[in-house]
Coordinates of N, CA and C in Angstrom, one line a residue:
X1 N 9.1 -2.3 -18.0 CA 9.6 -3.6 -17.7 C 8.5 -4.5 -17.4
X2 N 8.2 -5.6 -18.2 CA 7.3 -6.5 -17.8 C 7.8 -7.6 -17.0
X3 N 7.3 -8.1 -15.9 CA 7.9 -9.0 -15.0 C 7.1 -10.6 -15.2
X4 N 5.9 -10.3 -15.8 CA 5.0 -11.6 -15.8 C 4.9 -11.9 -17.4
X5 N 4.5 -13.2 -17.7 CA 3.8 -13.5 -18.9 C 2.6 -14.4 -18.8
X6 N 1.7 -14.4 -19.8 CA 0.5 -15.3 -19.7 C 1.0 -16.7 -19.4
X7 N 2.2 -17.1 -19.9 CA 2.5 -18.5 -19.5 C 2.7 -18.7 -18.1
X8 N 3.3 -17.7 -17.3 CA 3.4 -18.0 -15.8 C 2.2 -18.1 -15.2
X9 N 1.0 -17.5 -15.5 CA -0.1 -17.7 -15.0 C -0.8 -19.0 -15.4
X10 N -0.8 -19.4 -16.6 CA -1.1 -20.6 -17.0 C -0.4 -21.7 -16.3
X11 N 0.8 -21.6 -16.0 CA 1.6 -22.9 -15.3 C 1.2 -23.0 -14.0
X12 N 0.9 -22.0 -13.3 CA 0.5 -21.9 -11.9 C -1.1 -22.5 -11.8
X13 N -1.9 -21.8 -12.5 CA -3.4 -22.1 -12.3 C -4.0 -22.9 -13.4
X14 N -3.3 -23.1 -14.5 CA -3.9 -23.9 -15.4 C -5.0 -23.3 -16.4
X15 N -4.9 -22.1 -16.5 CA -6.0 -21.3 -17.3 C -5.4 -19.9 -17.6
X16 N -6.0 -19.1 -18.3 CA -5.5 -17.8 -18.6 C -6.1 -16.7 -17.7
X17 N -5.1 -15.7 -17.6 CA -5.5 -14.6 -16.7 C -6.5 -13.6 -17.5
X18 N -7.2 -12.7 -16.9 CA -8.0 -11.8 -17.6 C -7.7 -10.3 -17.1
X19 N -6.8 -10.2 -16.1 CA -6.4 -9.0 -15.6 C -4.9 -8.8 -15.4
X20 N -4.2 -7.8 -15.8 CA -2.7 -7.6 -15.7 C -2.5 -6.3 -15.2
X21 N -1.9 -6.1 -13.9 CA -1.7 -4.7 -13.3 C -0.5 -4.5 -12.7
X22 N 0.1 -3.4 -12.3 CA 1.2 -2.9 -11.9 C 1.0 -2.0 -10.7
X23 N 2.0 -2.1 -9.8 CA 1.9 -0.8 -8.8 C 3.3 -0.6 -8.3
X24 N 3.8 0.5 -8.1 CA 5.2 0.8 -8.0 C 5.5 1.2 -6.4
X25 N 6.7 0.9 -6.1 CA 7.3 1.3 -4.8 C 7.5 2.8 -4.7
X26 N 7.9 3.3 -3.6 CA 8.1 4.7 -3.4 C 9.3 5.0 -2.6
X27 N 9.8 6.2 -2.9 CA 10.7 6.7 -1.8 C 10.0 8.0 -1.3
X28 N 10.5 8.6 -0.1 CA 10.0 9.9 0.4 C 11.2 10.8 0.4
X29 N 11.0 11.8 -0.1 CA 12.0 12.8 -0.1 C 11.9 13.7 1.2
X30 N 10.9 14.0 1.7 CA 10.9 14.6 3.1 C 9.5 14.5 3.7
X31 N 9.5 14.5 5.2 CA 8.2 14.3 5.8 C 8.1 13.0 6.4
X32 N 9.2 12.4 6.8 CA 9.0 11.1 7.5 C 8.1 11.3 8.9
X33 N 7.3 10.3 9.1 CA 6.4 10.3 10.3 C 5.5 11.5 10.6
X34 N 5.3 12.2 9.5 CA 4.3 13.3 9.5 C 2.9 12.9 8.9
X35 N 2.9 11.7 8.2 CA 1.8 11.3 7.3 C 0.7 10.9 8.3
X36 N 1.0 10.4 9.6 CA 0.0 10.0 10.5 C -0.1 11.0 11.6
X37 N 0.5 12.1 11.4 CA 0.3 13.3 12.3 C -0.4 14.4 11.7
X38 N -1.2 14.2 10.4 CA -1.8 15.3 9.7 C -0.9 16.3 9.0
X39 N 0.4 15.9 8.7 CA 1.2 16.9 8.2 C 1.2 16.8 6.6
X40 N 2.3 17.4 5.9 CA 2.6 17.4 4.5 C 3.8 16.1 4.2
X41 N 3.7 15.4 3.2 CA 4.7 14.5 2.9 C 5.0 14.9 1.4
X42 N 6.3 14.4 1.0 CA 6.7 14.6 -0.4 C 7.4 13.5 -1.2
X43 N 6.6 12.5 -1.4 CA 7.1 11.2 -1.8 C 7.2 11.2 -3.4
X44 N 7.6 10.2 -3.9 CA 7.6 10.0 -5.5 C 7.7 8.3 -5.7
X45 N 6.9 7.9 -6.6 CA 6.7 6.6 -7.0 C 8.2 6.4 -7.8
X46 N 8.5 5.2 -7.8 CA 9.9 4.8 -8.7 C 9.5 3.7 -9.6
X47 N 10.5 3.4 -10.3 CA 10.0 2.5 -11.6 C 10.0 0.9 -11.3
X48 N 10.5 0.7 -9.8 CA 10.4 -0.7 -9.5 C 9.2 -1.0 -8.7
X49 N 8.7 -2.2 -8.9 CA 7.3 -2.4 -8.2 C 7.0 -3.9 -8.2
X50 N 5.7 -4.0 -8.1 CA 5.2 -5.4 -8.2 C 4.0 -5.5 -9.3
X51 N 4.0 -6.6 -10.0 CA 3.2 -6.9 -11.1 C 2.1 -8.0 -10.6
X52 N 0.8 -8.1 -11.0 CA 0.2 -9.2 -10.8 C -0.8 -9.5 -12.1
X53 N -1.1 -10.8 -12.2 CA -2.1 -11.2 -13.1 C -3.3 -12.0 -12.3
X54 N -4.5 -11.9 -12.8 CA -5.6 -12.3 -11.8 C -6.6 -12.9 -12.8
X55 N -7.5 -13.8 -12.3 CA -8.7 -14.2 -13.0 C -9.8 -14.6 -11.9
X56 N -11.1 -14.3 -12.3 CA -12.1 -14.6 -11.4 C -12.3 -16.4 -11.2
X57 N -12.6 -16.6 -10.0 CA -13.0 -18.0 -9.7 C -14.6 -18.1 -9.5
X58 N -15.1 -19.2 -9.3 CA -16.5 -19.1 -9.1 C -16.9 -19.8 -7.7
X59 N -15.9 -20.0 -6.7 CA -16.1 -20.9 -5.6 C -16.0 -19.9 -4.3
X60 N -15.8 -18.7 -4.6 CA -15.7 -17.8 -3.3 C -14.2 -18.0 -2.8
X61 N -13.4 -18.6 -3.3 CA -12.0 -18.7 -2.5 C -11.1 -18.0 -3.4
X62 N -10.0 -17.5 -2.7 CA -9.1 -16.5 -3.1 C -7.6 -17.4 -3.2
X63 N -6.9 -17.6 -4.1 CA -5.6 -18.2 -4.0 C -4.6 -17.3 -4.7
X64 N -3.3 -17.3 -4.0 CA -2.3 -16.3 -4.2 C -1.0 -17.1 -4.4
X65 N -0.3 -16.9 -5.3 CA 1.0 -17.4 -5.7 C 2.0 -16.3 -6.0
X66 N 3.2 -16.3 -5.5 CA 4.2 -15.2 -5.7 C 5.5 -16.0 -6.2
X67 N 6.0 -15.4 -7.5 CA 7.0 -16.1 -7.9 C 8.3 -15.6 -7.2
X68 N 8.3 -14.7 -6.4 CA 9.4 -14.4 -5.4 C 9.5 -15.3 -4.4
X69 N 8.4 -16.0 -3.8 CA 8.3 -16.9 -2.8 C 7.7 -18.4 -3.3
X70 N 8.4 -18.9 -4.1 CA 7.9 -20.1 -4.7 C 7.8 -21.4 -3.7
X71 N 8.6 -21.4 -2.7 CA 8.5 -22.4 -1.9 C 7.3 -22.2 -0.9
X72 N 6.6 -21.2 -0.9 CA 5.5 -21.0 0.0 C 4.2 -21.7 -0.8
X73 N 4.4 -21.8 -2.0 CA 3.5 -22.6 -2.8 C 2.1 -21.6 -3.0
X74 N 0.9 -22.2 -3.3 CA -0.3 -21.5 -3.6 C -1.0 -21.4 -2.2
X75 N -1.3 -20.1 -1.7 CA -2.0 -20.0 -0.6 C -3.5 -19.7 -0.9
X76 N -4.4 -20.7 -0.3 CA -5.7 -20.6 -0.6 C -6.6 -19.9 0.6
X77 N -7.1 -18.9 0.4 CA -7.9 -18.3 1.7 C -9.3 -18.0 1.4
X78 N -10.2 -18.0 2.3 CA -11.6 -17.6 2.1 C -11.7 -16.2 2.6
X79 N -12.7 -15.4 2.0 CA -13.1 -14.1 2.4 C -13.9 -14.2 3.8
X80 N -14.3 -15.3 4.2 CA -14.9 -15.5 5.5 C -14.0 -15.8 6.6
X81 N -12.7 -16.1 6.3 CA -11.5 -16.4 7.3 C -10.9 -15.2 7.8
X82 N -10.0 -15.7 8.9 CA -9.4 -14.7 9.5 C -8.2 -13.9 8.6
X83 N -7.8 -12.8 8.8 CA -6.9 -12.2 7.9 C -5.6 -12.6 8.0
X84 N -5.0 -13.1 9.2 CA -3.7 -13.1 9.4 C -3.3 -14.7 9.6
X85 N -2.2 -15.1 8.8 CA -1.6 -16.5 8.9 C -0.2 -16.4 9.2
X86 N 0.4 -15.1 9.0 CA 1.8 -15.0 9.3 C 2.6 -14.8 8.2
X87 N 2.2 -15.1 6.9 CA 2.8 -15.2 5.7 C 2.4 -13.9 4.9
X88 N 3.0 -13.8 3.7 CA 2.9 -12.6 2.8 C 1.6 -12.6 2.2
X89 N 0.7 -13.6 2.1 CA -0.6 -13.5 1.6 C -1.4 -12.9 2.5
X90 N -1.1 -12.6 3.8 CA -2.0 -11.6 4.6 C -2.3 -10.4 4.1
X91 N -1.3 -9.8 3.4 CA -1.5 -8.5 2.8 C -2.7 -8.5 1.8
X92 N -2.5 -9.3 0.6 CA -3.6 -9.2 -0.4 C -4.9 -9.5 0.3
X93 N -5.0 -10.6 1.1 CA -6.2 -10.8 1.8 C -6.8 -9.8 2.7
X94 N -6.0 -9.0 3.4 CA -6.4 -8.1 4.1 C -7.2 -6.9 3.3
X95 N -6.5 -6.7 2.1 CA -7.2 -5.8 1.2 C -8.6 -6.2 0.8
X96 N -8.7 -7.6 0.4 CA -10.0 -8.1 0.1 C -11.0 -7.9 1.2
X97 N -10.6 -8.3 2.5 CA -11.3 -8.2 3.5 C -11.7 -6.6 3.8
X98 N -10.9 -5.7 3.5 CA -11.3 -4.3 3.5 C -12.4 -4.0 2.5
X99 N -12.2 -4.4 1.3 CA -13.1 -4.2 0.2 C -14.4 -4.6 0.7
X100 N -14.5 -5.7 1.3 CA -15.8 -6.5 1.7 C -16.4 -5.6 2.6
X101 N -15.7 -5.0 3.5 CA -16.1 -4.3 4.6 C -16.6 -2.9 4.4
X102 N -16.3 -2.6 3.2 CA -16.7 -1.2 2.6 C -17.8 -1.3 1.6
X103 N -18.3 -2.7 1.4 CA -19.3 -2.8 0.5 C -19.0 -3.3 -0.9
X104 N -17.6 -3.5 -1.1 CA -17.3 -4.1 -2.3 C -16.9 -5.6 -2.3
X105 N -17.9 -6.4 -1.8 CA -17.5 -7.6 -1.7 C -17.1 -8.4 -3.0
X106 N -16.0 -9.0 -3.3 CA -15.9 -9.7 -4.4 C -16.2 -11.4 -4.2
X107 N -17.6 -11.7 -4.5 CA -18.1 -13.0 -3.8 C -17.6 -14.2 -4.6
X108 N -17.2 -14.1 -6.0 CA -16.9 -15.2 -6.6 C -15.4 -15.8 -6.4
X109 N -14.7 -15.0 -5.8 CA -13.2 -15.4 -5.5 C -12.4 -15.1 -6.9
X110 N -11.0 -15.3 -6.6 CA -10.0 -15.2 -7.7 C -8.8 -15.8 -7.4
X111 N -8.0 -16.0 -8.6 CA -6.7 -16.4 -8.6 C -5.7 -15.2 -8.7
X112 N -4.6 -15.0 -8.1 CA -3.8 -14.0 -8.1 C -2.3 -14.4 -8.3
X113 N -1.5 -13.9 -9.3 CA -0.1 -14.4 -9.3 C 0.6 -13.0 -9.4
X114 N 1.5 -13.0 -8.4 CA 2.4 -11.8 -8.2 C 3.8 -11.9 -8.6
X115 N 4.6 -11.0 -8.8 CA 6.1 -10.9 -9.2 C 6.4 -9.6 -9.0
X116 N 7.4 -9.2 -8.3 CA 8.0 -7.9 -8.0 C 9.6 -7.9 -8.2
X117 N 10.1 -6.6 -8.3 CA 11.5 -6.5 -8.4 C 12.0 -5.3 -7.2
X118 N 11.0 -5.1 -6.3 CA 11.6 -4.4 -5.1 C 12.5 -5.2 -4.4
X119 N 13.7 -4.7 -3.8 CA 14.4 -5.7 -2.9 C 13.6 -5.8 -1.5
X120 N 13.6 -6.9 -1.2 CA 12.9 -7.3 0.1 C 13.4 -6.5 1.3
X121 N 12.5 -5.8 2.0 CA 13.0 -5.1 3.1 C 13.6 -4.0 3.0
X122 N 13.7 -3.4 1.9 CA 14.7 -2.2 1.5 C 14.0 -0.7 1.8
X123 N 12.8 -0.8 2.4 CA 12.2 0.3 2.6 C 11.5 1.1 1.6
X124 N 11.2 0.3 0.5 CA 10.6 1.1 -0.6 C 9.1 0.9 -0.7
X125 N 8.5 0.3 0.4 CA 7.2 0.3 0.6 C 6.6 -0.9 -0.4
X126 N 7.1 -2.1 -0.4 CA 6.6 -3.3 -1.0 C 5.3 -3.7 -0.5
X127 N 5.2 -3.5 0.9 CA 3.7 -3.8 1.4 C 2.7 -3.1 0.8
X128 N 3.0 -1.7 0.7 CA 1.8 -0.7 0.2 C 1.6 -0.9 -1.3
X129 N 2.7 -1.4 -2.1 CA 2.3 -1.6 -3.5 C 1.7 -2.9 -3.6
X130 N 2.0 -3.9 -2.7 CA 1.1 -5.1 -2.8 C -0.3 -4.7 -2.5
X131 N -0.5 -4.0 -1.4 CA -1.9 -3.6 -1.2 C -2.6 -2.9 -2.3
X132 N -2.1 -1.8 -2.8 CA -2.5 -0.9 -3.8 C -2.7 -2.0 -5.1
X133 N -1.8 -2.7 -5.5 CA -1.9 -3.6 -6.6 C -3.2 -4.6 -6.4
X134 N -3.4 -5.2 -5.3 CA -4.5 -6.1 -5.1 C -5.8 -5.4 -5.3
X135 N -5.8 -4.0 -4.9 CA -6.9 -3.3 -4.9 C -7.3 -3.0 -6.3
X136 N -6.2 -2.7 -7.1 CA -6.4 -2.6 -8.7 C -7.0 -3.7 -9.2
X137 N -6.5 -4.8 -8.9 CA -6.9 -6.2 -9.5 C -8.2 -6.4 -9.1
X138 N -8.7 -6.2 -7.8 CA -10.3 -6.3 -7.6 C -11.0 -5.4 -8.5
X139 N -10.7 -4.1 -8.6 CA -11.3 -3.2 -9.4 C -11.5 -3.6 -10.9
X140 N -10.5 -4.0 -11.5 CA -10.5 -4.5 -12.8 C -11.2 -5.6 -13.0
X141 N -11.2 -6.7 -12.1 CA -11.8 -7.9 -12.1 C -13.5 -7.8 -12.1
X142 N -13.9 -6.9 -11.3 CA -15.3 -6.7 -11.1 C -15.8 -5.3 -11.6
X143 N -14.9 -4.5 -12.1 CA -15.3 -3.2 -12.5 C -15.8 -2.4 -11.4
X144 N -15.3 -2.3 -10.2 CA -15.6 -1.7 -9.1 C -15.3 -0.2 -9.0
X145 N -16.4 0.8 -8.7 CA -16.3 2.0 -8.8 C -15.4 2.7 -7.6
X146 N -14.2 2.4 -7.6 CA -13.4 2.8 -6.4 C -12.2 3.6 -7.3
X147 N -12.1 4.9 -6.6 CA -10.9 5.7 -7.3 C -9.5 5.3 -6.8
X148 N -8.6 5.7 -7.4 CA -7.3 5.5 -6.8 C -7.1 6.0 -5.6
X149 N -7.6 7.1 -5.2 CA -7.5 7.8 -3.8 C -8.2 6.7 -2.8
X150 N -9.4 6.3 -3.1 CA -10.1 5.3 -2.3 C -9.4 4.1 -2.1
X151 N -8.6 3.6 -3.2 CA -7.9 2.3 -3.2 C -6.8 2.5 -2.2
X152 N -6.1 3.8 -2.1 CA -5.0 4.1 -1.2 C -5.5 4.0 0.2
X153 N -6.5 4.7 0.5 CA -7.0 4.7 1.8 C -7.5 3.4 2.2
X154 N -8.0 2.4 1.3 CA -8.4 1.0 1.7 C -7.2 0.1 2.0
X155 N -6.1 0.5 1.2 CA -4.8 -0.1 1.6 C -4.3 0.1 3.0
X156 N -4.3 1.3 3.3 CA -4.0 1.8 4.7 C -4.9 1.2 5.6
X157 N -6.1 1.2 5.5 CA -7.0 0.5 6.5 C -6.7 -1.0 6.7
X158 N -6.2 -1.7 5.6 CA -6.0 -3.0 5.6 C -4.8 -3.2 6.4
X159 N -3.7 -2.3 6.2 CA -2.5 -2.4 7.2 C -2.8 -2.1 8.3
X160 N -3.6 -1.2 8.7 CA -3.9 -0.8 10.2 C -4.7 -1.8 10.7
X161 N -5.8 -2.2 10.3 CA -6.9 -2.9 10.9 C -6.4 -4.4 11.0
X162 N -6.0 -5.0 9.9 CA -5.8 -6.5 9.7 C -4.5 -6.9 9.9
X163 N -3.5 -6.1 9.4 CA -1.9 -6.4 9.6 C -1.4 -6.1 10.9
X164 N -1.7 -4.9 11.3 CA -1.4 -4.4 12.8 C -0.4 -3.4 12.8
X165 N -0.1 -2.7 11.5 CA 0.9 -1.7 11.4 C 0.2 -0.5 11.2
X166 N 0.3 0.7 12.2 CA -0.5 1.9 12.2 C 0.0 2.9 11.3
X167 N 0.2 2.5 10.2 CA 1.0 3.4 9.2 C 0.1 4.7 8.8
X168 N 0.6 5.6 8.2 CA -0.2 6.6 7.7 C -0.5 6.2 6.2
X169 N -1.0 7.3 5.4 CA -1.5 6.8 4.2 C -0.4 7.2 3.1
X170 N 0.7 7.7 3.4 CA 1.8 8.2 2.5 C 2.1 7.0 1.5
X171 N 2.5 5.9 1.8 CA 3.0 4.9 1.1 C 2.1 4.3 0.0
X172 N 0.8 4.1 0.5 CA -0.2 3.6 -0.5 C -0.6 4.8 -1.4
X173 N -0.7 6.0 -0.8 CA -1.1 7.0 -1.8 C 0.1 7.3 -2.9
X174 N 1.4 7.2 -2.6 CA 2.3 7.5 -3.7 C 2.4 6.2 -4.6
X175 N 2.0 5.2 -4.2 CA 2.1 4.0 -5.1 C 0.7 4.1 -6.0
X176 N -0.5 4.4 -5.3 CA -1.6 4.6 -6.3 C -1.6 5.9 -7.2
X177 N -1.0 6.9 -6.9 CA -1.2 8.2 -7.4 C -0.1 8.7 -8.2
X178 N 1.2 7.8 -8.1 CA 2.5 8.4 -8.7 C 2.2 8.7 -10.1
X179 N 3.1 9.7 -10.6 CA 3.0 10.0 -12.0 C 4.6 10.1 -12.4
X180 N 4.9 9.7 -13.6 CA 6.2 9.8 -14.0 C 6.8 11.0 -14.2
X181 N 8.0 11.2 -13.6 CA 8.7 12.4 -13.7 C 8.4 13.5 -12.5
X182 N 7.4 12.9 -11.7 CA 6.8 14.0 -10.7 C 6.9 13.4 -9.3
X183 N 7.1 14.2 -8.3 CA 7.0 13.8 -7.0 C 5.5 14.5 -6.5
X184 N 4.9 14.1 -5.3 CA 3.6 14.4 -4.9 C 3.7 15.1 -3.6
X185 N 3.3 16.4 -3.5 CA 3.3 17.2 -2.2 C 1.9 16.8 -1.9
X186 N 1.7 16.0 -0.7 CA 0.5 15.5 -0.2 C 0.1 16.0 1.2
X187 N -1.0 16.8 1.3 CA -1.5 17.2 2.7 C -2.2 16.0 3.2
X188 N -1.8 15.3 4.2 CA -2.5 14.0 4.7 C -3.6 14.2 5.6
X189 N -3.9 15.5 5.8 CA -5.0 15.8 6.6 C -6.3 15.9 5.5
X190 N -6.0 16.4 4.5 CA -7.1 16.6 3.5 C -7.0 15.8 2.3
X191 N -5.9 15.1 2.2 CA -5.5 14.3 1.0 C -5.7 15.2 -0.4
X192 N -5.4 16.4 -0.2 CA -5.2 17.2 -1.3 C -3.7 17.1 -1.8
X193 N -3.5 17.2 -3.1 CA -2.1 16.7 -3.6 C -1.9 17.9 -4.8
X194 N -0.4 18.1 -4.8 CA 0.0 18.9 -5.9 C 1.2 17.9 -6.6
X195 N 1.2 17.9 -7.9 CA 2.3 17.2 -8.6 C 3.4 18.1 -8.8
X196 N 4.5 17.8 -8.5 CA 5.9 18.6 -8.6 C 6.7 18.0 -9.7
X197 N 7.1 18.6 -10.6 CA 7.8 17.9 -11.5 C 9.4 18.0 -11.0
X198 N 10.2 16.9 -11.4 CA 11.4 16.7 -11.0 C 12.3 16.9 -12.3
X199 N 13.1 18.0 -12.4 CA 13.9 18.2 -13.5 C 15.0 17.1 -13.6
X200 N 14.8 16.2 -14.5 CA 15.8 15.2 -14.7 C 17.2 15.5 -15.2
X201 N 17.1 16.9 -15.8 CA 18.4 17.2 -16.5 C 19.3 17.9 -15.4
X202 N 18.7 18.2 -14.3 CA 19.7 18.8 -13.1 C 19.4 18.1 -11.9
X203 N 18.7 17.0 -11.7 CA 18.8 16.3 -10.5 C 18.3 14.9 -10.8
X204 N 18.7 13.9 -10.0 CA 18.4 12.6 -9.9 C 18.0 12.1 -8.7
X205 N 17.2 11.1 -8.5 CA 16.9 10.5 -7.2 C 17.6 9.0 -7.3
X206 N 18.5 8.9 -6.4 CA 19.5 7.7 -6.4 C 19.2 7.0 -5.0
X207 N 18.8 5.8 -5.3 CA 18.4 4.8 -4.1 C 19.6 3.8 -3.9
X208 N 19.9 3.8 -2.8 CA 21.1 2.9 -2.4 C 20.5 1.7 -1.5
X209 N 20.6 0.5 -2.0 CA 20.2 -0.6 -1.1 C 21.6 -1.0 -0.1
X210 N 21.2 -0.8 1.1 CA 22.4 -1.0 2.0 C 22.5 -2.6 2.5
X211 N 21.4 -3.2 2.1 CA 21.3 -4.5 2.6 C 20.7 -4.7 4.0
X212 N 20.5 -3.7 4.6 CA 19.9 -3.8 6.0 C 18.3 -4.0 5.7
X213 N 17.8 -4.9 6.4 CA 16.5 -5.1 6.2 C 15.6 -4.4 7.0
X214 N 14.5 -3.9 6.5 CA 13.6 -3.0 7.1 C 12.1 -3.6 7.2
X215 N 11.4 -3.5 8.5 CA 10.1 -4.2 8.4 C 9.3 -3.2 9.3
X216 N 8.3 -2.6 8.9 CA 7.3 -1.8 9.8 C 6.7 -2.6 11.0
X217 N 6.3 -4.0 10.4 CA 5.6 -4.7 11.4 C 6.6 -5.2 12.6
X218 N 7.9 -5.2 12.5 CA 8.7 -5.6 13.5 C 9.6 -4.4 14.1
X219 N 9.3 -3.3 13.6 CA 10.1 -2.0 14.1 C 9.3 -1.4 15.2
X220 N 9.8 -0.3 15.6 CA 9.4 0.5 16.8 C 8.3 1.5 16.1
X221 N 7.9 1.2 14.8 CA 7.0 2.2 14.2 C 5.6 2.4 15.2
X222 N 5.0 1.3 15.6 CA 3.8 1.5 16.3 C 4.0 2.4 17.6
X223 N 5.3 2.1 18.1 CA 5.5 2.7 19.4 C 5.7 4.4 19.2
X224 N 6.4 4.6 18.1 CA 6.3 5.9 17.9 C 5.2 6.6 17.5
X225 N 4.0 6.0 16.8 CA 3.0 6.4 16.7 C 2.1 6.7 18.1
X226 N 2.2 5.7 18.9 CA 1.6 5.8 20.3 C 2.3 6.9 21.0
X227 N 3.6 7.3 20.9 CA 4.2 8.4 21.6 C 3.6 9.7 21.0
X228 N 3.5 9.8 19.6 CA 2.9 11.0 19.1 C 1.5 11.1 19.4
X229 N 0.6 10.1 19.6 CA -0.7 10.2 20.1 C -0.7 10.7 21.5
X230 N 0.2 10.2 22.4 CA 0.3 10.8 23.8 C 0.6 12.1 23.6
X231 N 1.5 12.6 22.9 CA 1.9 14.1 22.9 C 0.7 14.9 22.5
X232 N -0.2 14.4 21.6 CA -1.3 15.1 21.0 C -2.4 15.3 22.2
X233 N -2.5 14.1 23.0 CA -3.4 14.2 24.2 C -3.0 15.1 25.0
X234 N -1.6 15.2 25.4 CA -1.1 16.1 26.2 C -1.4 17.5 25.8
X235 N -1.2 17.9 24.6 CA -1.4 19.3 24.1 C -2.9 19.7 24.2
X236 N -3.7 18.6 23.8 CA -5.3 18.9 23.8 C -5.6 19.2 25.1
X237 N -5.0 19.1 26.3 CA -5.4 19.6 27.5 C -5.3 21.0 27.8
X238 N -4.5 21.6 26.9 CA -4.5 23.1 26.8 C -5.2 23.8 25.6
X239 N -5.2 23.0 24.5 CA -5.9 23.4 23.4 C -6.4 22.2 22.5
X240 N -7.6 22.2 22.1 CA -8.1 21.1 21.3 C -7.6 21.2 19.9
X241 N -6.8 20.3 19.3 CA -6.2 20.3 17.9 C -6.5 19.0 17.4
X242 N -6.7 18.8 16.1 CA -7.0 17.7 15.5 C -5.8 16.6 15.1
X243 N -4.5 17.4 15.2 CA -3.4 16.8 14.9 C -2.1 17.3 15.4
X244 N -1.0 16.6 15.5 CA 0.2 17.4 15.8 C 0.7 18.5 14.8
X245 N 0.4 18.3 13.6 CA 0.9 19.0 12.4 C -0.1 20.3 12.3
X246 N -1.1 20.4 13.0 CA -2.1 21.5 12.8 C -1.6 22.7 14.0
X247 N -0.6 22.2 14.7 CA -0.1 23.1 15.6 C 1.2 23.8 15.0
X248 N 1.0 25.2 14.9 CA 2.4 25.8 14.4 C 3.4 26.2 15.4
X249 N 4.5 26.6 15.1 CA 5.5 26.8 16.0 C 5.4 27.9 17.0
X250 N 4.5 28.9 16.7 CA 4.2 30.0 17.6 C 3.2 29.5 18.7
X251 N 2.2 28.7 18.1 CA 1.3 28.2 19.1 C 1.9 27.4 20.1
X252 N 2.9 26.5 19.5 CA 3.5 25.5 20.5 C 4.4 26.2 21.6

């Protein structure tokens, strides 16, 4: 399902796009809160997500427009500026700053147009999809040698360091590495993965939107992570372990 047309980009930016990308949202079948504790998770990408069109600029500025938030207008940001302004454009800008930090500085700037069909605040990882999507756009605009796995880690770094949510890597990884008809068994300690086919003839994944808004940034998510880190520190007084999930039940 295509969400954007070339006319959409032309109407906003007055020129043609050169890149067209998509990143899906995700659901997690099992393994909540284990991804930042070095454990295994079992997410799958879904057919809803976010699309973007982009074209390079020559002035070093980055401009963002979302069809989903038209009243916000075009946000113009500089790669030399601070990451956070409090609106949705913090997320793509955080990814750009992350890419620059790791030696992939897109110096010429770019225009980005976004549109998604993920329900806002439904817990389907719209922020991770936006981060992965921005990374895809940067890679295609400048042919950057960044793998999908690296892109997912950069998206997590952007959310941890610049957005202020200490999430694990599961959401970004599921968006970047999702495969149709499969879930992903991911070891978040090693980033090793196995694709597990979902038999559509016998099972379906049904997503129900309750209408209750979900936001990691405003939830107790960071508090939960601090509690897990405190538990790990207490356990390490008896035995040095790299993560909570490296401790089996007998050792515990």
